Amino acid sequence: MTTTPQLSSSSQQAMLKAEALLQKMTLSEKLGQLNQVSGQYGGISADLRQAIQSGNVSSVINEVDTPTINELQRIAVEESRLGIPLLIGRDVIHGFTTVFPIPLGQAATWCEQTIEAGARIAAIEAASRGVNWTFAPMIDITRDPRWGRIAESLGEDPYLCSRLGGAMIKGFQTESLNERTAIAACAKHFAGYGYCESGRDYSFANISENELRNTVLPPFKMAADLGVATFMPSFSDLNGVPASGNHWLMQQVLRDEWQYQGFVVSDWGSIRDLTVHGLSEDDKHAALLAFNAGIDMEMVSDCYAKHLPELLSENKVDESKIEQMVRRILQLKYALGLFENAQTNSEEFVALANHEHLLAAKDAATKSCVLLKNADNILPLDSSQLASIAVIGPLADDKYEQLGTWIFDGDEQHSVTCLSAIKALAGADTKITFEKGLDTTRSQSEEHFSKVINAAQDSDIAIMVMGEESILSGEAHSRTNIDLPGAQVQLIEQVVATGTPVILVIMAGRPLTIANVNDKVSALLYAWHPGSMGGEAVADLLFGRAVPSGKLPVTFPRVVGQVPIYYSQKSSGRPATNETFVHQNNIPVRATQTSLGMTANHLDVHFSPLYPFGFGLSYATFDYSEIRLSEHRLTMESSITASVTISNRSEVDSQEIVQLYIRDLVASTTRPIKELKGFKRLPIKAYSSIDVDFEINAELLGFYGPNNTFITEPGRFNVWIAPHSDTTNYQVFELVSEALNN
Ligand code: NOJ
């Protein structure tokens, strides 16, 4: 579907002003607006000063020292001929000084308000330093936990990612970019980066157009419709054409179909990389391809700066197209109010990492933790009943590692670790013994194990805070083995062997393969990298001051060989079933080839995940009623309501994330066996019930069909309203093309 985003009156103003300025610009000044250069971390070299004075710099990335930013802006405004201010870009990914959970953790909140609030705070803090543009949100669909950048994503599902990514954009940009604390956002990485082969960063993605349209592009379409200020193409190769030189993607889809009005910035050096990909001969050719494909501004490399003048004189590029690119960039500068005032007075802003910001980070971390296991309701812990607690693990008291990847401006001084928060919450008489056990999560040495074992033996309970350090995920940090690294599994096994119950808290940038410890521990809380206030959030949850409510935004495999594994698979002609699954150990020697049921199973591991998408426990117990449908038929114009009653059968007030899934049973291209189509995070008081409704209309049932256009086909659908994706209780309804005669 194509909709034309409406321009607000302030953006219309920005367009008029940009147009007037454009008329005054020389060719060289126009070309200068296409360049983003790297900051110098608190300095301004003579070359940089001169380049700004000459109007050759449009934007600076990675400068966060406010006096330096103000001086850069002053040079641009007072010493360049036309006084055009600078865009100051920075990766503000999950907080600024106050660090929120990694985006994948934020996605586990399934809470738009929480995510919007986090982005708002990140924007306020970044703007207070002079940053006016972030390269976030990352809305790549990610189904491969080997890929290090899964940490920066909002998970595997296009619907969840679209809603949460939209919330992030709103938080950064607010209602109006002209607001002093607003910063421009950037939808990245367009498109297919999350599908890189074998989870290796920067590699290639082969994705059919149908899959792209139905799964990968929807969050980007949402971002364009919402008016995200900028887009960034992916580093990766999409179906043989690297995204940074992909005309189909940036021109046909983004501009022609979606009518996107903002501008496209390359990724760091990604235009130059086109030659390494083998798409271009050299930098000049790369500049031509990127230009034709639709990149408006080049990040850091200088293919445009060096070669566009020559390409113009050879009539290979068109000046009117350059003007269109400049127009878009100037419009953003006007929309941000930079022409009125490009200076930042940090004192006009609230303090960085203030109490309120840290409380918001704690709220996000609390909602993001997912309780995966709670045998015999061992959690929450009753501090009055515990004489002694052993706190164990390399991540239990590490202010830095809990922050996660991509936190250039995060300040670990504000971090509260699990150890300090547990000490604060445990009873005054409770003895707490801390043993790190391993120097880092990667350590192989067992030299400290005996001290850990003694501590565990002497304690009523062991809380182990394990996982992976932040450097093991993020850009260019992919892994083939996603087990707990180092000797952590051995350490967990030895602590479990003491007989002291083990509560395992995992901090990680991805779903790790934890089947090897899952059955051994008594409880398992997945905390992702939870950010500044992660320790307080975890301790509150363990001691029942807060109730776990996060749910998985991504499927947890049993073993890495199952990857990619996601809930919304297609059926296949011979779907895996419990009945036909035979483990290889049970296959008779020289059994005939056809003896195994011939379905889509692996021989060595059951086809189901360890934990399904959408899963997460609470201290409350919820019962879902049968699904009720207002009608069993709807037309292309009408809608029906699907509802359930959810009862909290416990004495605990909690929140439940209720999920709506639909399956289109027969369609002209095959459809997933289940697709998320709605969710609500709702409070449900102890011993009370609520009715939850979802409206279903034809648009919700549409998809990109055989011609890759959005269509809605009549037919039968299954509908589930469920606590997670792996439930069986559904209803059936029918979409009919003709009007209903009542
Ligand atoms: C490379 C990353 O791919 C991108 O996400 C980031 O915004 C830029 N570098 C700038 O740091």
GROMACS .gro file of N, CA, C and O in nm, residues 636-724:
model
  356
  636MET      N    1  -1.470  -0.729   0.341
  636MET     CA    2  -1.357  -0.640   0.315
  636MET      C    3  -1.376  -0.506   0.387
  636MET      O    4  -1.281  -0.436   0.413
  637GLU      N    5  -1.500  -0.471   0.416
  637GLU     CA    6  -1.526  -0.340   0.478
  637GLU      C    7  -1.555  -0.349   0.627
  637GLU      O    8  -1.543  -0.251   0.699
  638SER      N    9  -1.597  -0.466   0.673
  638SER     CA   10  -1.640  -0.473   0.815
  638SER      C   11  -1.525  -0.522   0.903
  638SER      O   12  -1.416  -0.550   0.855
  639SER      N   13  -1.552  -0.529   1.032
  639SER     CA   14  -1.452  -0.585   1.122
  639SER      C   15  -1.522  -0.674   1.225
  639SER      O   16  -1.644  -0.665   1.243
  640ILE      N   17  -1.448  -0.760   1.287
  640ILE     CA   18  -1.502  -0.841   1.396
  640ILE      C   19  -1.412  -0.822   1.518
  640ILE      O   20  -1.300  -0.771   1.506
  641THR      N   21  -1.464  -0.863   1.633
  641THR     CA   22  -1.385  -0.850   1.755
  641THR      C   23  -1.355  -0.989   1.808
  641THR      O   24  -1.445  -1.073   1.820
  642ALA      N   25  -1.229  -1.011   1.839
  642ALA     CA   26  -1.190  -1.136   1.906
  642ALA      C   27  -1.156  -1.099   2.050
  642ALA      O   28  -1.088  -0.999   2.074
  643SER      N   29  -1.204  -1.178   2.143
  643SER     CA   30  -1.178  -1.142   2.282
  643SER      C   31  -1.156  -1.265   2.369
  643SER      O   32  -1.196  -1.377   2.333
  644VAL      N   33  -1.092  -1.241   2.480
  644VAL     CA   34  -1.076  -1.345   2.583
  644VAL      C   35  -1.094  -1.280   2.720
  644VAL      O   36  -1.085  -1.158   2.733
  645THR      N   37  -1.118  -1.365   2.817
  645THR     CA   38  -1.114  -1.320   2.955
  645THR      C   39  -0.987  -1.378   3.015
  645THR      O   40  -0.959  -1.498   3.001
  646ILE      N   41  -0.909  -1.292   3.078
  646ILE     CA   42  -0.787  -1.339   3.143
  646ILE      C   43  -0.804  -1.322   3.293
  646ILE      O   44  -0.841  -1.214   3.341
  647SER      N   45  -0.782  -1.431   3.365
  647SER     CA   46  -0.802  -1.427   3.511
  647SER      C   47  -0.668  -1.444   3.580
  647SER      O   48  -0.592  -1.535   3.549
  648ASN      N   49  -0.646  -1.357   3.673
  648ASN     CA   50  -0.526  -1.367   3.757
  648ASN      C   51  -0.564  -1.454   3.877
  648ASN      O   52  -0.642  -1.413   3.962
  649ARG      N   53  -0.511  -1.577   3.882
  649ARG     CA   54  -0.550  -1.672   3.987
  649ARG      C   55  -0.455  -1.664   4.107
  649ARG      O   56  -0.446  -1.759   4.184
  650SER      N   57  -0.384  -1.556   4.120
  650SER     CA   58  -0.284  -1.550   4.227
  650SER      C   59  -0.308  -1.427   4.314
  650SER      O   60  -0.392  -1.342   4.283
  651GLU      N   61  -0.227  -1.419   4.418
  651GLU     CA   62  -0.240  -1.304   4.508
  651GLU      C   63  -0.147  -1.189   4.467
  651GLU      O   64  -0.125  -1.096   4.542
  652VAL      N   65  -0.092  -1.199   4.345
  652VAL     CA   66   0.007  -1.100   4.301
  652VAL      C   67  -0.052  -1.011   4.193
  652VAL      O   68  -0.102  -1.060   4.092
  653ASP      N   69  -0.044  -0.880   4.211
  653ASP     CA   70  -0.080  -0.788   4.103
  653ASP      C   71   0.031  -0.797   3.999
  653ASP      O   72   0.149  -0.795   4.033
  654SER      N   73  -0.006  -0.805   3.873
  654SER     CA   74   0.099  -0.818   3.772
  654SER      C   75   0.055  -0.755   3.641
  654SER      O   76  -0.057  -0.706   3.630
  655GLN      N   77   0.145  -0.756   3.544
  655GLN     CA   78   0.109  -0.712   3.410
  655GLN      C   79   0.123  -0.832   3.318
  655GLN      O   80   0.213  -0.914   3.334
  656GLU      N   81   0.032  -0.840   3.221
  656GLU     CA   82   0.039  -0.949   3.125
  656GLU      C   83   0.045  -0.892   2.984
  656GLU      O   84  -0.026  -0.797   2.951
  657ILE      N   85   0.133  -0.950   2.902
  657ILE     CA   86   0.140  -0.909   2.761
  657ILE      C   87   0.058  -1.009   2.682
  657ILE      O   88   0.095  -1.126   2.667
  658VAL      N   89  -0.058  -0.964   2.637
  658VAL     CA   90  -0.154  -1.049   2.568
  658VAL      C   91  -0.128  -1.037   2.419
  658VAL      O   92  -0.112  -0.926   2.367
  659GLN      N   93  -0.125  -1.149   2.351
  659GLN     CA   94  -0.080  -1.149   2.211
  659GLN      C   95  -0.186  -1.205   2.117
  659GLN      O   96  -0.247  -1.308   2.147
  660LEU      N   97  -0.206  -1.138   2.007
  660LEU     CA   98  -0.300  -1.182   1.903
  660LEU      C   99  -0.221  -1.238   1.786
  660LEU      O  100  -0.136  -1.170   1.729
  661TYR      N  101  -0.250  -1.362   1.750
  661TYR     CA  102  -0.184  -1.424   1.634
  661TYR      C  103  -0.291  -1.468   1.533
  661TYR      O  104  -0.402  -1.508   1.572
  662ILE      N  105  -0.254  -1.462   1.405
  662ILE     CA  106  -0.348  -1.503   1.300
  662ILE      C  107  -0.274  -1.589   1.198
  662ILE      O  108  -0.155  -1.568   1.173
  663ARG      N  109  -0.346  -1.685   1.144
  663ARG     CA  110  -0.292  -1.762   1.030
  663ARG      C  111  -0.390  -1.758   0.914
  663ARG      O  112  -0.509  -1.787   0.932
  664ASP      N  113  -0.338  -1.723   0.801
  664ASP     CA  114  -0.416  -1.726   0.677
  664ASP      C  115  -0.396  -1.867   0.622
  664ASP      O  116  -0.286  -1.906   0.583
  665LEU      N  117  -0.507  -1.945   0.619
  665LEU     CA  118  -0.490  -2.088   0.592
  665LEU      C  119  -0.455  -2.120   0.448
  665LEU      O  120  -0.377  -2.211   0.421
  666VAL      N  121  -0.516  -2.048   0.354
  666VAL     CA  122  -0.486  -2.073   0.214
  666VAL      C  123  -0.470  -1.938   0.144
  666VAL      O  124  -0.558  -1.852   0.155
  667ALA      N  125  -0.360  -1.919   0.075
  667ALA     CA  126  -0.340  -1.791   0.008
  667ALA      C  127  -0.259  -1.813  -0.119
  667ALA      O  128  -0.202  -1.921  -0.139
  668SER      N  129  -0.255  -1.711  -0.202
  668SER     CA  130  -0.189  -1.728  -0.332
  668SER      C  131  -0.037  -1.729  -0.321
  668SER      O  132   0.032  -1.765  -0.416
  669THR      N  133   0.018  -1.684  -0.210
  669THR     CA  134   0.156  -1.722  -0.175
  669THR      C  135   0.147  -1.776  -0.033
  669THR      O  136   0.064  -1.730   0.046
  670THR      N  137   0.232  -1.872   0.001
  670THR     CA  138   0.217  -1.936   0.131
  670THR      C  139   0.239  -1.834   0.243
  670THR      O  140   0.321  -1.743   0.231
  671ARG      N  141   0.165  -1.853   0.351
  671ARG     CA  142   0.169  -1.760   0.463
  671ARG      C  143   0.226  -1.830   0.585
  671ARG      O  144   0.217  -1.953   0.598
  672PRO      N  145   0.283  -1.754   0.680
  672PRO     CA  146   0.338  -1.815   0.801
  672PRO      C  147   0.233  -1.892   0.881
  672PRO      O  148   0.114  -1.862   0.874
  673ILE      N  149   0.280  -1.987   0.959
  673ILE     CA  150   0.186  -2.067   1.037
  673ILE      C  151   0.124  -1.986   1.152
  673ILE      O  152   0.026  -2.029   1.213
  674LYS      N  153   0.179  -1.872   1.181
  674LYS     CA  154   0.125  -1.782   1.282
  674LYS      C  155   0.191  -1.648   1.260
  674LYS      O  156   0.310  -1.642   1.233
  675GLU      N  157   0.115  -1.541   1.276
  675GLU     CA  158   0.175  -1.406   1.267
  675GLU      C  159   0.118  -1.319   1.377
  675GLU      O  160  -0.005  -1.312   1.393
  676LEU      N  161   0.205  -1.249   1.446
  676LEU     CA  162   0.160  -1.154   1.548
  676LEU      C  163   0.086  -1.040   1.478
  676LEU      O  164   0.138  -0.982   1.383
  677LYS      N  165  -0.034  -1.011   1.529
  677LYS     CA  166  -0.113  -0.904   1.467
  677LYS      C  167  -0.164  -0.803   1.569
  677LYS      O  168  -0.240  -0.712   1.536
  678GLY      N  169  -0.128  -0.824   1.694
  678GLY     CA  170  -0.171  -0.729   1.796
  678GLY      C  171  -0.113  -0.772   1.929
  678GLY      O  172  -0.075  -0.889   1.947
  679PHE      N  173  -0.096  -0.677   2.021
  679PHE     CA  174  -0.060  -0.712   2.158
  679PHE      C  175  -0.096  -0.597   2.250
  679PHE      O  176  -0.110  -0.482   2.205
  680LYS      N  177  -0.116  -0.631   2.375
  680LYS     CA  178  -0.144  -0.529   2.476
  680LYS      C  179  -0.073  -0.568   2.604
  680LYS      O  180  -0.073  -0.685   2.641
  681ARG      N  181  -0.012  -0.471   2.668
  681ARG     CA  182   0.049  -0.495   2.801
  681ARG      C  183  -0.049  -0.439   2.903
  681ARG      O  184  -0.073  -0.318   2.907
  682LEU      N  185  -0.107  -0.526   2.984
  682LEU     CA  186  -0.217  -0.482   3.069
  682LEU      C  187  -0.193  -0.520   3.215
  682LEU      O  188  -0.150  -0.633   3.244
  683PRO      N  189  -0.227  -0.431   3.309
  683PRO     CA  190  -0.220  -0.468   3.449
  683PRO      C  191  -0.340  -0.556   3.485
  683PRO      O  192  -0.451  -0.530   3.440
  684ILE      N  193  -0.316  -0.660   3.561
  684ILE     CA  194  -0.427  -0.743   3.608
  684ILE      C  195  -0.407  -0.766   3.757
  684ILE      O  196  -0.308  -0.828   3.799
  685LYS      N  197  -0.500  -0.718   3.834
  685LYS     CA  198  -0.487  -0.725   3.980
  685LYS      C  199  -0.505  -0.869   4.030
  685LYS      O  200  -0.566  -0.952   3.963
  686ALA      N  201  -0.452  -0.893   4.149
  686ALA     CA  202  -0.466  -1.025   4.212
  686ALA      C  203  -0.613  -1.067   4.215
  686ALA      O  204  -0.701  -0.985   4.240
  687TYR      N  205  -0.638  -1.193   4.187
  687TYR     CA  206  -0.770  -1.254   4.191
  687TYR      C  207  -0.875  -1.174   4.113
  687TYR      O  208  -0.991  -1.165   4.155
  688SER      N  209  -0.834  -1.112   4.004
  688SER     CA  210  -0.936  -1.044   3.924
  688SER      C  211  -0.924  -1.086   3.778
  688SER      O  212  -0.825  -1.149   3.740
  689SER      N  213  -1.026  -1.051   3.702
  689SER     CA  214  -1.028  -1.090   3.561
  689SER      C  215  -1.048  -0.966   3.475
  689SER      O  216  -1.112  -0.870   3.519
  690ILE      N  217  -0.995  -0.972   3.356
  690ILE     CA  218  -1.024  -0.864   3.261
  690ILE      C  219  -1.060  -0.925   3.126
  690ILE      O  220  -1.017  -1.035   3.092
  691ASP      N  221  -1.142  -0.851   3.052
  691ASP     CA  222  -1.173  -0.890   2.914
  691ASP      C  223  -1.080  -0.813   2.822
  691ASP      O  224  -1.060  -0.693   2.839
  692VAL      N  225  -1.024  -0.882   2.727
  692VAL     CA  226  -0.932  -0.817   2.633
  692VAL      C  227  -0.985  -0.837   2.492
  692VAL      O  228  -1.016  -0.950   2.452
  693ASP      N  229  -0.997  -0.726   2.418
  693ASP     CA  230  -1.052  -0.731   2.282
  693ASP      C  231  -0.948  -0.693   2.179
  693ASP      O  232  -0.867  -0.604   2.203
  694PHE      N  233  -0.956  -0.755   2.066
  694PHE     CA  234  -0.877  -0.712   1.950
  694PHE      C  235  -0.972  -0.701   1.832
  694PHE      O  236  -1.053  -0.792   1.809
  695GLU      N  237  -0.958  -0.593   1.757
  695GLU     CA  238  -1.041  -0.578   1.638
  695GLU      C  239  -0.967  -0.637   1.519
  695GLU      O  240  -0.846  -0.617   1.504
  696ILE      N  241  -1.038  -0.711   1.439
  696ILE     CA  242  -0.977  -0.770   1.319
  696ILE      C  243  -1.050  -0.716   1.197
  696ILE      O  244  -1.173  -0.726   1.188
  697ASN      N  245  -0.977  -0.656   1.106
  697ASN     CA  246  -1.039  -0.611   0.981
  697ASN      C  247  -0.957  -0.663   0.863
  697ASN      O  248  -0.852  -0.725   0.881
  698ALA      N  249  -1.008  -0.636   0.743
  698ALA     CA  250  -0.945  -0.696   0.624
  698ALA      C  251  -0.801  -0.649   0.609
  698ALA      O  252  -0.714  -0.726   0.571
  699GLU      N  253  -0.776  -0.522   0.642
  699GLU     CA  254  -0.639  -0.471   0.624
  699GLU      C  255  -0.538  -0.551   0.707
  699GLU      O  256  -0.427  -0.579   0.663
  700LEU      N  257  -0.580  -0.588   0.828
  700LEU     CA  258  -0.491  -0.665   0.916
  700LEU      C  259  -0.456  -0.800   0.853
  700LEU      O  260  -0.355  -0.863   0.886
  701LEU      N  261  -0.542  -0.846   0.763
  701LEU     CA  262  -0.526  -0.979   0.705
  701LEU      C  263  -0.453  -0.975   0.570
  701LEU      O  264  -0.429  -1.078   0.509
  702GLY      N  265  -0.417  -0.855   0.527
  702GLY     CA  266  -0.354  -0.841   0.397
  702GLY      C  267  -0.207  -0.884   0.398
  702GLY      O  268  -0.146  -0.902   0.504
  703PHE      N  269  -0.152  -0.901   0.280
  703PHE     CA  270  -0.012  -0.940   0.267
  703PHE      C  271   0.035  -0.907   0.126
  703PHE      O  272  -0.045  -0.872   0.040
  704TYR      N  273   0.165  -0.916   0.105
  704TYR     CA  274   0.218  -0.895  -0.030
  704TYR      C  275   0.212  -1.028  -0.103
  704TYR      O  276   0.270  -1.127  -0.058
  705GLY      N  277   0.139  -1.028  -0.214
  705GLY     CA  278   0.109  -1.153  -0.283
  705GLY      C  279   0.206  -1.183  -0.396
  705GLY      O  280   0.319  -1.133  -0.398
  706PRO      N  281   0.160  -1.264  -0.492
  706PRO     CA  282   0.249  -1.312  -0.598
  706PRO      C  283   0.312  -1.198  -0.680
  706PRO      O  284   0.423  -1.212  -0.728
  707ASN      N  285   0.241  -1.086  -0.693
  707ASN     CA  286   0.300  -0.974  -0.770
  707ASN      C  287   0.369  -0.875  -0.678
  707ASN      O  288   0.402  -0.764  -0.720
  708ASN      N  289   0.383  -0.913  -0.554
  708ASN     CA  290   0.447  -0.826  -0.454
  708ASN      C  291   0.374  -0.695  -0.434
  708ASN      O  292   0.432  -0.593  -0.400
  709THR      N  293   0.243  -0.699  -0.457
  709THR     CA  294   0.159  -0.585  -0.419
  709THR      C  295   0.075  -0.630  -0.299
  709THR      O  296   0.053  -0.750  -0.278
  710PHE      N  297   0.028  -0.531  -0.224
  710PHE     CA  298  -0.047  -0.562  -0.101
  710PHE      C  299  -0.189  -0.603  -0.140
  710PHE      O  300  -0.260  -0.528  -0.206
  711ILE      N  301  -0.228  -0.724  -0.098
  711ILE     CA  302  -0.361  -0.773  -0.135
  711ILE      C  303  -0.430  -0.834  -0.013
  711ILE      O  304  -0.364  -0.869   0.086
  712THR      N  305  -0.559  -0.842  -0.023
  712THR     CA  306  -0.636  -0.909   0.082
  712THR      C  307  -0.721  -1.015   0.013
  712THR      O  308  -0.797  -0.982  -0.079
  713GLU      N  309  -0.703  -1.138   0.052
  713GLU     CA  310  -0.775  -1.246  -0.016
  713GLU      C  311  -0.879  -1.307   0.076
  713GLU      O  312  -0.850  -1.332   0.194
  714PRO      N  313  -0.998  -1.332   0.023
  714PRO     CA  314  -1.100  -1.400   0.104
  714PRO      C  315  -1.051  -1.539   0.144
  714PRO      O  316  -0.965  -1.596   0.079
  715GLY      N  317  -1.108  -1.591   0.250
  715GLY     CA  318  -1.070  -1.726   0.291
  715GLY      C  319  -1.081  -1.742   0.442
  715GLY      O  320  -1.132  -1.655   0.512
  716ARG      N  321  -1.033  -1.857   0.488
  716ARG     CA  322  -1.043  -1.888   0.632
  716ARG      C  323  -0.913  -1.856   0.705
  716ARG      O  324  -0.804  -1.868   0.649
  717PHE      N  325  -0.930  -1.818   0.831
  717PHE     CA  326  -0.815  -1.777   0.914
  717PHE      C  327  -0.829  -1.841   1.052
  717PHE      O  328  -0.941  -1.855   1.104
  718ASN      N  329  -0.719  -1.876   1.110
  718ASN     CA  330  -0.717  -1.914   1.252
  718ASN      C  331  -0.677  -1.793   1.334
  718ASN      O  332  -0.593  -1.714   1.291
  719VAL      N  333  -0.734  -1.782   1.453
  719VAL     CA  334  -0.696  -1.672   1.541
  719VAL      C  335  -0.668  -1.726   1.681
  719VAL      O  336  -0.742  -1.809   1.732
  720TRP      N  337  -0.559  -1.678   1.738
  720TRP     CA  338  -0.521  -1.713   1.873
  720TRP      C  339  -0.511  -1.584   1.957
  720TRP      O  340  -0.461  -1.483   1.906
  721ILE      N  341  -0.556  -1.587   2.080
  721ILE     CA  342  -0.520  -1.480   2.174
  721ILE      C  343  -0.451  -1.555   2.288
  721ILE      O  344  -0.512  -1.640   2.353
  722ALA      N  345  -0.327  -1.525   2.309
  722ALA     CA  346  -0.246  -1.618   2.386
  722ALA      C  347  -0.135  -1.548   2.463
  722ALA      O  348  -0.099  -1.435   2.433
  723PRO      N  349  -0.079  -1.617   2.563
  723PRO     CA  350   0.032  -1.558   2.639
  723PRO      C  351   0.166  -1.566   2.567
  723PRO      O  352   0.261  -1.501   2.607
  724HIS      N  353   0.177  -1.647   2.464
  724HIS     CA  354   0.299  -1.655   2.383
  724HIS      C  355   0.266  -1.726   2.252
  724HIS      O  356   0.151  -1.767   2.231
   0.00000   0.00000   0.00000
